[in-house]
mmCIF file of C-alpha atoms in Angstrom:
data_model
loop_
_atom_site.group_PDB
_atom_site.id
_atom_site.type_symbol
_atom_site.label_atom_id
_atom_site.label_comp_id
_atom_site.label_asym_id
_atom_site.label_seq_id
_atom_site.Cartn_x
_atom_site.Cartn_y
_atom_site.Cartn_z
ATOM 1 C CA UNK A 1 61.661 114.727 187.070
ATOM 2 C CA UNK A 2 64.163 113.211 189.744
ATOM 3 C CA UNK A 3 66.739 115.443 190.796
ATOM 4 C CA UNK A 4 70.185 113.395 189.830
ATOM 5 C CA UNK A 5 73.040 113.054 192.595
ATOM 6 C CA UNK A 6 75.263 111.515 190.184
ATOM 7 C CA UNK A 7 78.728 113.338 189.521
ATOM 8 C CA UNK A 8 80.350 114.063 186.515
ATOM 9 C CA UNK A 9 82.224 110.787 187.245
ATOM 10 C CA UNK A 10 78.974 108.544 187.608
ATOM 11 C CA UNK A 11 77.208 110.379 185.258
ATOM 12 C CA UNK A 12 79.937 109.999 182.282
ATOM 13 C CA UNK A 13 80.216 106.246 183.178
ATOM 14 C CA UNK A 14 77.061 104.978 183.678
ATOM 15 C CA UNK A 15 75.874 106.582 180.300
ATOM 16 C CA UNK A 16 78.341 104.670 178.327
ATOM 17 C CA UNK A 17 78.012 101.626 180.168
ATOM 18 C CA UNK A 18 74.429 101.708 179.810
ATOM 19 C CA UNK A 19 75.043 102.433 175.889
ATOM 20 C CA UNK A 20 76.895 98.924 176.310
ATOM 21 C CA UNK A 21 74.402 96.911 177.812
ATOM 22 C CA UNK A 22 71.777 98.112 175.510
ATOM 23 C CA UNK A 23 73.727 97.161 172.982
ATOM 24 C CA UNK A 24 74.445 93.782 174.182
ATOM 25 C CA UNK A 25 70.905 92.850 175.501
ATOM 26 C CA UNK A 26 67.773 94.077 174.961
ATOM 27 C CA UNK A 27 66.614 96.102 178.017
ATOM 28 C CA UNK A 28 63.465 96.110 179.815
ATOM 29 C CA UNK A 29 63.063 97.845 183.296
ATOM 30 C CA UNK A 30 59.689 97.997 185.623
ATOM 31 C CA UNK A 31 58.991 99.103 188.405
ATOM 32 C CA UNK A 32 61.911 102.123 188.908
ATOM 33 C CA UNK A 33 59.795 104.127 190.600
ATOM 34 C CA UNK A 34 59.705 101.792 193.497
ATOM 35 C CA UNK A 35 63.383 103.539 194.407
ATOM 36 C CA UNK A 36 63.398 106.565 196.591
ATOM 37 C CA UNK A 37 64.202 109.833 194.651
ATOM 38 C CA UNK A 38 66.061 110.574 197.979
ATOM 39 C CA UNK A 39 67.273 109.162 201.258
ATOM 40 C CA UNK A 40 68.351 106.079 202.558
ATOM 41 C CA UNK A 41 67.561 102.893 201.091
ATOM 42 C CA UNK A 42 68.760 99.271 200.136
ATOM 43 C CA UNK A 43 68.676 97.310 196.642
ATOM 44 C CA UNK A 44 68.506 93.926 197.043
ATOM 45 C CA UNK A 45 69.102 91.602 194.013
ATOM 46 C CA UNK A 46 68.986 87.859 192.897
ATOM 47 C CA UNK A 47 72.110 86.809 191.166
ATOM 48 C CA UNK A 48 72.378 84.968 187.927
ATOM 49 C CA UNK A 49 75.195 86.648 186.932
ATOM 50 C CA UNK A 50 78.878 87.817 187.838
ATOM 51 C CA UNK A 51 77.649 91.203 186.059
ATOM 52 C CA UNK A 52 74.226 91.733 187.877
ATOM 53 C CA UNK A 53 75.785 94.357 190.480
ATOM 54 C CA UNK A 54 76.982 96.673 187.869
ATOM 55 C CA UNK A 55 74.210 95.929 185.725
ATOM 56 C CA UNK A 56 71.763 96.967 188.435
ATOM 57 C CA UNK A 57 73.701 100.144 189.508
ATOM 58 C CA UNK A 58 73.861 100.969 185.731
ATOM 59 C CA UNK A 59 70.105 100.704 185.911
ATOM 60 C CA UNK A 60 69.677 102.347 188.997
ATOM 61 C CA UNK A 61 71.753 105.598 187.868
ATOM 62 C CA UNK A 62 70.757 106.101 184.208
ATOM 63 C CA UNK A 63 66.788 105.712 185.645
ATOM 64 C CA UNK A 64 66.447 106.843 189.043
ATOM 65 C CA UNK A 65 69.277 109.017 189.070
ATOM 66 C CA UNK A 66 70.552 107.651 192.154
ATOM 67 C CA UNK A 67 74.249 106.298 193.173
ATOM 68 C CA UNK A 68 75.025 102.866 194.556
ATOM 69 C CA UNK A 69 77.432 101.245 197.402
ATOM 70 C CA UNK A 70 77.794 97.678 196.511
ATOM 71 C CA UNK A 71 79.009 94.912 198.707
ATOM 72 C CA UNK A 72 81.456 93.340 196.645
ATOM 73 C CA UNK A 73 83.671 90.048 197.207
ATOM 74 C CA UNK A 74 86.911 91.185 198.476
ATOM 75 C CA UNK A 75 89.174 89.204 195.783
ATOM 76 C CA UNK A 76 87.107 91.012 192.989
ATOM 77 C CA UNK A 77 89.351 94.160 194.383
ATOM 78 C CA UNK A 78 92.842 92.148 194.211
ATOM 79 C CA UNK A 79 92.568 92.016 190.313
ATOM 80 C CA UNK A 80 93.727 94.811 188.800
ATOM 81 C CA UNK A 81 90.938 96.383 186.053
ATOM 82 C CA UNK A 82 88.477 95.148 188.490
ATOM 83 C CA UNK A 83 89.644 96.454 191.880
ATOM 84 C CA UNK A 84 90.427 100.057 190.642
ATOM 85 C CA UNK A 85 86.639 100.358 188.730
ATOM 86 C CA UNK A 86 85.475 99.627 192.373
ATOM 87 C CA UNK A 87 87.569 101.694 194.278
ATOM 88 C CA UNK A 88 86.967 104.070 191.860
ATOM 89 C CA UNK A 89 83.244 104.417 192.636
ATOM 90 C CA UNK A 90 83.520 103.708 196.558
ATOM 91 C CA UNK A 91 82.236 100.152 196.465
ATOM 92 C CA UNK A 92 82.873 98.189 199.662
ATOM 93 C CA UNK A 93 84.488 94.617 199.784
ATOM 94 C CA UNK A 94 83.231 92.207 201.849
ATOM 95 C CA UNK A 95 84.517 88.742 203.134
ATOM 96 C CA UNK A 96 82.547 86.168 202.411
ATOM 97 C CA UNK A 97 81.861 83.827 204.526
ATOM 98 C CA UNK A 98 83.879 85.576 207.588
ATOM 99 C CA UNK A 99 81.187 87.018 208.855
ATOM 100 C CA UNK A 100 83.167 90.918 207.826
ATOM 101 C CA UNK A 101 81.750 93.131 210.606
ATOM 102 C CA UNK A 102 84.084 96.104 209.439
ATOM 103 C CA UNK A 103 82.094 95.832 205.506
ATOM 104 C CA UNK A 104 79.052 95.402 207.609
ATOM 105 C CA UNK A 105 79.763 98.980 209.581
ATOM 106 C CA UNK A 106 80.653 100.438 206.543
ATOM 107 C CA UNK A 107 77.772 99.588 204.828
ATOM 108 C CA UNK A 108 75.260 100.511 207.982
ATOM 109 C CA UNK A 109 77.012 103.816 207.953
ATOM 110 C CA UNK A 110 76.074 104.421 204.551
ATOM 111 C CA UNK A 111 72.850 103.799 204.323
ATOM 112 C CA UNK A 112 72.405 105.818 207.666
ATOM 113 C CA UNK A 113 73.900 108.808 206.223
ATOM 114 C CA UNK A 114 70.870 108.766 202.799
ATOM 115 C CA UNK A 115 72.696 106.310 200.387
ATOM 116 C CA UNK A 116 71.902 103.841 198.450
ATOM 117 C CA UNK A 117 73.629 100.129 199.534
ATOM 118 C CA UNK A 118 73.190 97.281 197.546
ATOM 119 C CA UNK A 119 73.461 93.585 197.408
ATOM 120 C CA UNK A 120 72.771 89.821 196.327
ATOM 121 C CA UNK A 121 71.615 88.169 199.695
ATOM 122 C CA UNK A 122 72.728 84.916 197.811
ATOM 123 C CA UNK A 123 76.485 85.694 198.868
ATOM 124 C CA UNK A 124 77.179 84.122 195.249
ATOM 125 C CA UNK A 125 76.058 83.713 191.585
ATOM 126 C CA UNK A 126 74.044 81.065 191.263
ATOM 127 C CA UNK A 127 74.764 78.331 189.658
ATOM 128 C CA UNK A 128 74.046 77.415 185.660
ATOM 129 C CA UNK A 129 70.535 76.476 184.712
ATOM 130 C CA UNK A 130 69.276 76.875 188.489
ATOM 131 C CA UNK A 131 65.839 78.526 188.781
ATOM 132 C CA UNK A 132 65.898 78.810 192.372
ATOM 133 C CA UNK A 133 67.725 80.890 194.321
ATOM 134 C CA UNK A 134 70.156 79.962 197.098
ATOM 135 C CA UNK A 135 70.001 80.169 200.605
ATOM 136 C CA UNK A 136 69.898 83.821 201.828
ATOM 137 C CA UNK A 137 72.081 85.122 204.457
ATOM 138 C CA UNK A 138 71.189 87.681 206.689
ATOM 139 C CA UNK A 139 73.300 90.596 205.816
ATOM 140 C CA UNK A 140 70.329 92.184 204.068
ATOM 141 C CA UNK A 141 68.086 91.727 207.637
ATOM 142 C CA UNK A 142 70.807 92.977 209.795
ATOM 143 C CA UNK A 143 71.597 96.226 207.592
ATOM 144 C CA UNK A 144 67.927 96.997 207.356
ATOM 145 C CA UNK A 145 66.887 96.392 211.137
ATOM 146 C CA UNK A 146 70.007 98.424 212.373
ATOM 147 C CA UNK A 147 69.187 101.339 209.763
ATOM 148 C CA UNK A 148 65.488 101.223 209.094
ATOM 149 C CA UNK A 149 65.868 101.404 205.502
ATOM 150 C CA UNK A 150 63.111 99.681 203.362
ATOM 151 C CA UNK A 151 64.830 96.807 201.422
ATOM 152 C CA UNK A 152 63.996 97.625 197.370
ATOM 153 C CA UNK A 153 63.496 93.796 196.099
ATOM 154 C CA UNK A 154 64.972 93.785 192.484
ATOM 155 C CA UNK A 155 64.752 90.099 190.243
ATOM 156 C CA UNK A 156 66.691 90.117 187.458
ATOM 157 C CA UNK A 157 66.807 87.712 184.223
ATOM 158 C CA UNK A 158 69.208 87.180 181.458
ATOM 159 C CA UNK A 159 72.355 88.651 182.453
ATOM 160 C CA UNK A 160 73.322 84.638 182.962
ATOM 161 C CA UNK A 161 72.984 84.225 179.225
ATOM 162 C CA UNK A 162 75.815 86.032 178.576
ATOM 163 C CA UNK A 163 77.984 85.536 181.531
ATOM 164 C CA UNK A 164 77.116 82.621 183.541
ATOM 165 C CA UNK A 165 78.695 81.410 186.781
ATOM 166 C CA UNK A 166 80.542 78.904 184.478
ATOM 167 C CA UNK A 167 82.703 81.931 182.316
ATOM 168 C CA UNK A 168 81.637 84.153 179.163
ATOM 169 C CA UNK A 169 79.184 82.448 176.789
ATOM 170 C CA UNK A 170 78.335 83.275 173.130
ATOM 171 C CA UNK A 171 75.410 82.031 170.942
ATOM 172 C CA UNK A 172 72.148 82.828 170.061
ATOM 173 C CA UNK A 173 70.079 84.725 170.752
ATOM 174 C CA UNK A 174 72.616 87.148 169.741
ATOM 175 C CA UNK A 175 71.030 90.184 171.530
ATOM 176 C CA UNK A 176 69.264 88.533 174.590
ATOM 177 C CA UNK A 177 66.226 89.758 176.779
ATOM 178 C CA UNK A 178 67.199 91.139 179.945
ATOM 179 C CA UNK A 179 65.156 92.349 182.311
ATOM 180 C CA UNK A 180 64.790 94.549 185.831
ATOM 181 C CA UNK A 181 61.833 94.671 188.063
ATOM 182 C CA UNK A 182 61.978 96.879 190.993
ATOM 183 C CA UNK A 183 58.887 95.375 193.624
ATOM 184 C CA UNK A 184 57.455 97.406 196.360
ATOM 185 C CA UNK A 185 59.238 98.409 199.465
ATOM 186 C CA UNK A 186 59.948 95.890 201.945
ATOM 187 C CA UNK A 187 59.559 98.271 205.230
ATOM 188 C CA UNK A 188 62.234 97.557 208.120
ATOM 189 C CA UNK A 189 60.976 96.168 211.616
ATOM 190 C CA UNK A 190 62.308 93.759 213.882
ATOM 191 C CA UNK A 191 65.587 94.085 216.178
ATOM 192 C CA UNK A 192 68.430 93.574 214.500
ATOM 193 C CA UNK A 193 70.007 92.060 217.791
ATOM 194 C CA UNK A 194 67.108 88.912 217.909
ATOM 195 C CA UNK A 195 67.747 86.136 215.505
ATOM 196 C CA UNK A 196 64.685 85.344 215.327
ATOM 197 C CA UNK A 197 63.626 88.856 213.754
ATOM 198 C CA UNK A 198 66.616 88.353 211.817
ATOM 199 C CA UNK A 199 65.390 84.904 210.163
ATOM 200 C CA UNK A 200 61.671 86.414 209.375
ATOM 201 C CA UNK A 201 62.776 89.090 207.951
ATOM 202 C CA UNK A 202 65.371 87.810 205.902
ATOM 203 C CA UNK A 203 62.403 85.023 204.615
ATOM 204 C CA UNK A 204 60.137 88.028 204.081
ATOM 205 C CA UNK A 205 62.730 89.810 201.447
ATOM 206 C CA UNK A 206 63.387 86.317 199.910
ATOM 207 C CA UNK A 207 59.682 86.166 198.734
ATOM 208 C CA UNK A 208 59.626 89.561 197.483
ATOM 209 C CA UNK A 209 62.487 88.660 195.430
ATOM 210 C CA UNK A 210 61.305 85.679 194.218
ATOM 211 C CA UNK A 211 57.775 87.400 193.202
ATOM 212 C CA UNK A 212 60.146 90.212 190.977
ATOM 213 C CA UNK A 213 62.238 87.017 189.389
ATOM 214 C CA UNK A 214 59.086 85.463 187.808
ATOM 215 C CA UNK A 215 57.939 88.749 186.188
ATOM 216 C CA UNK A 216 61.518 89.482 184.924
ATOM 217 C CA UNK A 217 61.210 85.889 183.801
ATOM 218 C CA UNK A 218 57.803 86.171 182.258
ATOM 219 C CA UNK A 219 59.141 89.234 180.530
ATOM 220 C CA UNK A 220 61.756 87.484 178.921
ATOM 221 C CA UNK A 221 59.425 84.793 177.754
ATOM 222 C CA UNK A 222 61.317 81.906 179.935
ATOM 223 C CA UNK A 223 58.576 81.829 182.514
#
C-alpha cells in the first residue's frame, strides 16, 4: 500500500476527475508500479492530445498516489478557467520555443527537492492521424542530467480521439479505449553541460517512449 502525499485539494480533485475520464473512455493502466512510491523523479509522456498532461497526472495521483509539476505552455495560463486550475495545483509555464531557463530552474528545483516533474518532450500535440512522434527537445535530458532523476517513459493512446490537435471531436466509438503504460526507469547519466550527452540521452528516452506507445496502442487494438 503506497503511502499518498496528495492533499485534501489533490485528493478531492483528482477523484472526480478520474470519475470523468472513466466515464468518458474506457481506462486501462500498466505498468504504475514503474513510479517511485517516493522521491524524486520525472514522467515523461508522448502527446496525442491537448488533455494528456492532466490525464496522466490524474493517473498518476488516483494510482500511485503521487503529485505532479507539469511544464505547461505559458498561454494555457493567460485563459482564464485554464490558468487558475494550473496555478491552482503549482504547475509551471514554460515558453516554448525561448529556450525559458527560469521554467527550466524551477522545474530542476523541484525535482531536486523529491517531486514529481512532468512533461511531453514533443514541446506540442502532435498532429491528427500521425503515428510518429515529433522531434524531441532536450528539456527532458537537461532536467534529468542536472538532477539525476530516472526519466519514467509513459505512451499514451486515445486521448486524441476525443480531443485532437484539430479541436473537440464526437463520434463513435462513443466510450473510447484509452490507455497508460508506465516502462521501466530510464536511469540519469551523462553531463548535462555536454551536448553530446545531451543528444544520447534525449534519443535514449525517445525509444523508451516509443516502446510504451505500441503497447498502449496494441491495447487499444489500433496496433
Amino acid at each position: 500500500m503506497r503511502t499518498s502525499e496528495l492533499n485534501a485539494w489533490w485528493a478531492v480533485v483528482s477523484a472526480v476527475a478520474n470519475a470523468a475520464m472513466r466515464l468518458v473512455f474506457r481506462v486501462r493502466v500498466e505498468g504504475d508500479r514503474n513510479v517511485p512510491a517516493q522521491g524524486s523523479a520525472i514522467i515523461a509522456f508522448n502527446h496525442v492530445s491537448v488533455i494528456d498532461g492532466p490525464a496522466v497526472g490524474i493517473v498518476v495521483a488516483r494510482k500511485c498516489r503521487r503529485r505532479s509539476r507539469f511544464l505547461v505552455a505559458a498561454e494555457v495560463f493567460d485563459k482564464r478557467l485554464p490558468g487558475w486550475i494550473l496555478r491552482s495545483f503549482d504547475q509551471i509555464p514554460i515558453r516554448r520555443g525561448q529556450g525559458d531557463v527560469n521554467a527550466l530552474d524551477e522545474a530542476i528545483s523541484t525535482v531536486k527537492a523529491g517531486a514529481i516533474a512532468a512533461l511531453a518532450p514533443e514541446g506540442r500535440v502532435n498532429d491528427d492521424g500521425s503515428r510518429e512522434m515529433l522531434r524531441f527537445h532536450r528539456g527532458v535530458a537537461r532536467l534529468a542530467l542536472a538532477t539525476g532523476a530516472p526519466v519514467v517513459p509513459v505512451g499514451l493512446w486515445g486521448t486524441q480521439d476525443r480531443w485532437p490537435r484539430s479541436g473537440r471531436r464526437y463520434r463513435k466509438p462513443w466510450r473510447p479505449r484509452l490507455a497508460f503504460v508506465f516502462g521501466d526507469p530510464v536511469a540519469a547519466h551523462g553531463d548535462p553541460a555536454n551536448p553530446e550527452d545531451l543528444a544520447a540521452f534525449t534519443e535514449q528516452v525517445r525509444a523508451a517512449i516509443e516502446v510504451q506507445v505500441a503497447r498502449a496502442r496494441a491495447i487499444t487494438g489500433t496496433a
